mmCIF file of C-alpha atoms and ligand atoms in Angstrom:
data_model
loop_
_atom_site.group_PDB
_atom_site.id
_atom_site.type_symbol
_atom_site.label_atom_id
_atom_site.label_comp_id
_atom_site.label_asym_id
_atom_site.label_seq_id
_atom_site.Cartn_x
_atom_site.Cartn_y
_atom_site.Cartn_z
ATOM 1 C CA LYS A 1 10.128 0.466 35.158
ATOM 2 C CA THR A 2 7.944 -2.499 35.615
ATOM 3 C CA ASP A 3 4.130 -2.944 35.789
ATOM 4 C CA LYS A 4 2.346 -4.880 38.353
ATOM 5 C CA TYR A 5 2.975 -8.178 36.733
ATOM 6 C CA ASP A 6 6.665 -7.255 36.881
ATOM 7 C CA ARG A 7 6.974 -6.960 33.166
ATOM 8 C CA HIS A 8 9.458 -4.375 31.997
ATOM 9 C CA LEU A 9 7.938 -1.462 30.184
ATOM 10 C CA GLY A 10 9.564 1.026 27.870
ATOM 11 C CA TYR A 11 10.192 2.557 24.500
ATOM 12 C CA LEU A 12 12.713 0.701 22.499
ATOM 13 C CA TRP A 13 14.554 2.859 19.866
ATOM 14 C CA TYR A 14 16.470 1.550 16.887
ATOM 15 C CA TYR A 15 18.332 2.847 13.892
ATOM 16 C CA SER A 16 16.724 1.912 10.590
ATOM 17 C CA THR A 17 18.886 1.603 7.677
ATOM 18 C CA ASP A 18 15.885 1.564 5.461
ATOM 19 C CA THR A 19 14.807 5.039 6.500
ATOM 20 C CA SER A 20 18.099 6.358 7.818
ATOM 21 C CA ASN A 21 16.300 7.328 10.949
ATOM 22 C CA TRP A 22 15.596 6.377 14.439
ATOM 23 C CA GLN A 23 12.446 4.549 14.933
ATOM 24 C CA MET A 24 10.545 3.264 17.897
ATOM 25 C CA PHE A 25 10.290 -0.508 17.899
ATOM 26 C CA ASN A 26 6.996 -0.347 19.624
ATOM 27 C CA GLU A 27 5.522 1.613 16.800
ATOM 28 C CA THR A 28 7.084 -0.774 14.216
ATOM 29 C CA LEU A 29 5.457 -3.879 15.871
ATOM 30 C CA ILE A 30 2.093 -2.015 15.958
ATOM 31 C CA SER A 31 2.182 -0.820 12.467
ATOM 32 C CA LYS A 32 2.871 -4.237 11.162
ATOM 33 C CA GLY A 33 0.065 -5.756 13.147
ATOM 34 C CA TYR A 34 2.267 -7.632 15.590
ATOM 35 C CA ALA A 35 1.014 -5.881 18.749
ATOM 36 C CA ARG A 36 -1.957 -3.763 20.025
ATOM 37 C CA VAL A 37 -1.795 -0.421 21.800
ATOM 38 C CA GLY A 38 -2.108 -0.701 25.519
ATOM 39 C CA TYR A 39 -1.090 1.604 28.227
ATOM 40 C CA ILE A 40 -1.336 2.203 31.996
ATOM 41 C CA TYR A 41 -1.703 4.898 34.504
ATOM 42 C CA SER A 42 -1.173 8.291 33.119
ATOM 43 C CA GLN A 43 1.551 7.199 30.778
ATOM 44 C CA LYS A 44 0.533 8.625 27.476
ATOM 45 C CA ARG A 45 3.552 9.522 25.927
ATOM 46 C CA HIS A 46 3.869 8.595 22.086
ATOM 47 C CA LEU A 47 0.344 7.589 22.362
ATOM 48 C CA ASP A 48 -1.029 9.477 19.367
ATOM 49 C CA GLU A 49 1.617 8.211 17.273
ATOM 50 C CA LEU A 50 1.097 4.588 18.336
ATOM 51 C CA TYR A 51 -2.717 4.859 17.744
ATOM 52 C CA LYS A 52 -1.897 6.128 14.170
ATOM 53 C CA ALA A 53 0.238 3.040 13.636
ATOM 54 C CA GLN A 54 -2.406 0.789 14.925
ATOM 55 C CA ASP A 55 -5.125 2.447 12.691
ATOM 56 C CA TYR A 56 -2.849 1.725 9.783
ATOM 57 C CA ALA A 57 -2.471 -1.925 10.734
ATOM 58 C CA LYS A 58 -6.201 -2.260 11.420
ATOM 59 C CA SER A 59 -7.273 -0.687 8.141
ATOM 60 C CA ASN A 60 -4.827 -2.938 6.259
ATOM 61 C CA LYS A 61 -5.971 -6.085 8.330
ATOM 62 C CA LEU A 62 -2.404 -7.069 9.042
ATOM 63 C CA ASN A 63 -1.650 -10.055 11.230
ATOM 64 C CA ILE A 64 -3.500 -9.728 14.490
ATOM 65 C CA TRP A 65 -6.113 -7.515 12.731
ATOM 66 C CA SER A 66 -6.701 -10.298 9.941
ATOM 67 C CA VAL A 67 -9.152 -12.077 12.221
ATOM 68 C CA ASP A 68 -12.426 -10.410 12.953
ATOM 69 C CA GLY A 69 -12.987 -10.094 16.799
ATOM 70 C CA TYR A 70 -9.525 -11.528 17.807
ATOM 71 C CA VAL A 71 -8.084 -8.189 19.230
ATOM 72 C CA THR A 72 -10.154 -6.871 22.129
ATOM 73 C CA ASP A 73 -9.773 -4.075 24.608
ATOM 74 C CA LYS A 74 -8.414 -6.257 27.167
ATOM 75 C CA GLY A 75 -6.216 -8.435 24.967
ATOM 76 C CA PHE A 76 -6.903 -11.248 22.580
ATOM 77 C CA ASP A 77 -9.903 -13.470 22.021
ATOM 78 C CA VAL A 78 -8.506 -17.008 21.387
ATOM 79 C CA GLU A 79 -12.067 -18.222 20.908
ATOM 80 C CA ALA A 80 -12.726 -15.754 18.137
ATOM 81 C CA TYR A 81 -9.558 -16.728 16.391
ATOM 82 C CA ASN A 82 -10.246 -20.483 16.707
ATOM 83 C CA SER A 83 -13.936 -20.033 15.243
ATOM 84 C CA ASN A 84 -12.751 -17.962 12.324
ATOM 85 C CA THR A 85 -10.011 -20.114 11.459
ATOM 86 C CA ASN A 86 -10.937 -23.776 12.173
ATOM 87 C CA THR A 87 -13.269 -23.681 9.073
ATOM 88 C CA SER A 88 -10.440 -23.228 6.741
ATOM 89 C CA SER A 89 -8.466 -25.975 5.144
ATOM 90 C CA SER A 90 -5.656 -25.537 7.704
ATOM 91 C CA ASP A 91 -6.999 -28.160 10.133
ATOM 92 C CA SER A 92 -5.991 -31.450 8.226
ATOM 93 C CA SER A 93 -2.497 -29.956 7.268
ATOM 94 C CA SER A 94 -1.810 -28.805 10.928
ATOM 95 C CA SER A 95 -2.529 -32.268 12.327
ATOM 96 C CA SER A 96 0.872 -33.434 11.641
ATOM 97 C CA ASN A 97 2.467 -30.442 13.419
ATOM 98 C CA THR A 98 4.802 -31.229 16.409
ATOM 99 C CA VAL A 99 3.284 -30.069 19.678
ATOM 100 C CA TYR A 100 4.502 -30.419 23.285
ATOM 101 C CA ALA A 101 2.139 -31.998 25.633
ATOM 102 C CA ASN A 102 2.282 -31.334 29.444
ATOM 103 C CA GLY A 103 4.004 -34.253 30.868
ATOM 104 C CA GLY A 104 5.361 -35.325 34.196
ATOM 105 C CA SER A 105 3.673 -34.382 37.588
ATOM 106 C CA SER A 106 1.559 -31.736 35.679
ATOM 107 C CA SER A 107 -2.087 -32.582 35.584
ATOM 108 C CA SER A 108 -2.836 -29.995 32.810
ATOM 109 C CA ASN A 109 -4.222 -31.396 29.626
ATOM 110 C CA LYS A 110 -2.729 -28.747 27.469
ATOM 111 C CA TYR A 111 -0.347 -28.886 24.549
ATOM 112 C CA HIS A 112 2.066 -26.188 23.574
ATOM 113 C CA SER A 113 4.009 -25.031 20.710
ATOM 114 C CA THR A 114 7.539 -25.237 22.226
ATOM 115 C CA LYS A 115 9.226 -27.719 24.474
ATOM 116 C CA ASN A 116 9.752 -25.317 27.410
ATOM 117 C CA ALA A 117 6.679 -23.192 27.054
ATOM 118 C CA HIS A 118 5.855 -21.533 30.313
ATOM 119 C CA ASN A 119 8.959 -23.185 31.797
ATOM 120 C CA MET A 120 7.124 -26.564 31.482
ATOM 121 C CA LYS A 121 9.004 -29.650 32.463
ATOM 122 C CA GLY A 122 8.908 -33.212 31.031
ATOM 123 C CA ALA A 123 7.022 -32.185 27.750
ATOM 124 C CA ILE A 124 6.036 -35.029 25.628
ATOM 125 C CA LYS A 125 6.584 -34.542 21.893
ATOM 126 C CA MET A 126 3.843 -35.613 19.635
ATOM 127 C CA THR A 127 1.877 -34.767 16.501
ATOM 128 C CA GLU A 128 -0.990 -32.333 16.954
ATOM 129 C CA LYS A 129 -3.417 -35.056 15.773
ATOM 130 C CA GLU A 130 -1.976 -37.462 18.519
ATOM 131 C CA ALA A 131 -2.393 -34.875 21.093
ATOM 132 C CA LYS A 132 -6.133 -34.148 20.336
ATOM 133 C CA SER A 133 -6.796 -38.017 20.321
ATOM 134 C CA LYS A 134 -5.300 -38.389 23.603
ATOM 135 C CA GLY A 135 -7.481 -35.592 25.040
ATOM 136 C CA TYR A 136 -5.100 -32.775 25.002
ATOM 137 C CA VAL A 137 -6.345 -29.300 24.086
ATOM 138 C CA PRO A 138 -4.285 -26.342 22.657
ATOM 139 C CA CYS A 139 -2.839 -23.939 25.076
ATOM 140 C CA GLY A 140 -4.546 -20.493 24.869
ATOM 141 C CA LEU A 141 -1.116 -18.781 25.277
ATOM 142 C CA CYS A 142 0.601 -20.741 22.570
ATOM 143 C CA TYR A 143 -2.147 -20.805 19.880
HETATM 144 ZN ZN1 ZN B 201 1.353 -22.973 26.005
#
């Protein structure tokens, strides 16, 4: 089934050769800190297991949980991520990263991580440093 944004929702099961057992991919993602638990309406099946997986990722500060304040009840706080990571040494090394600035008829001043992010047309390839000097700012969805 789909939600009000037309996204497909479901539980994906796969056979793990590591554990010789069927596992829920949703749970795997959450336990590794690649996703947070979210549910809608009265769909609460598997919720206890998923929260348990999330507690594990949380207490081990895995991935999305590695930055304080990044994960919120409603999603992810990009500001919290930026303010907690910009002070590190990553800034100068990332300036030569390739980014894709909005081009063509679009008036957006965002740059993105991939050439066809959000079905963007006419992306302009440049370094992150170049993009920033031209007044582009990082896309909140890509970064
Ligand atoms: Zn983007």
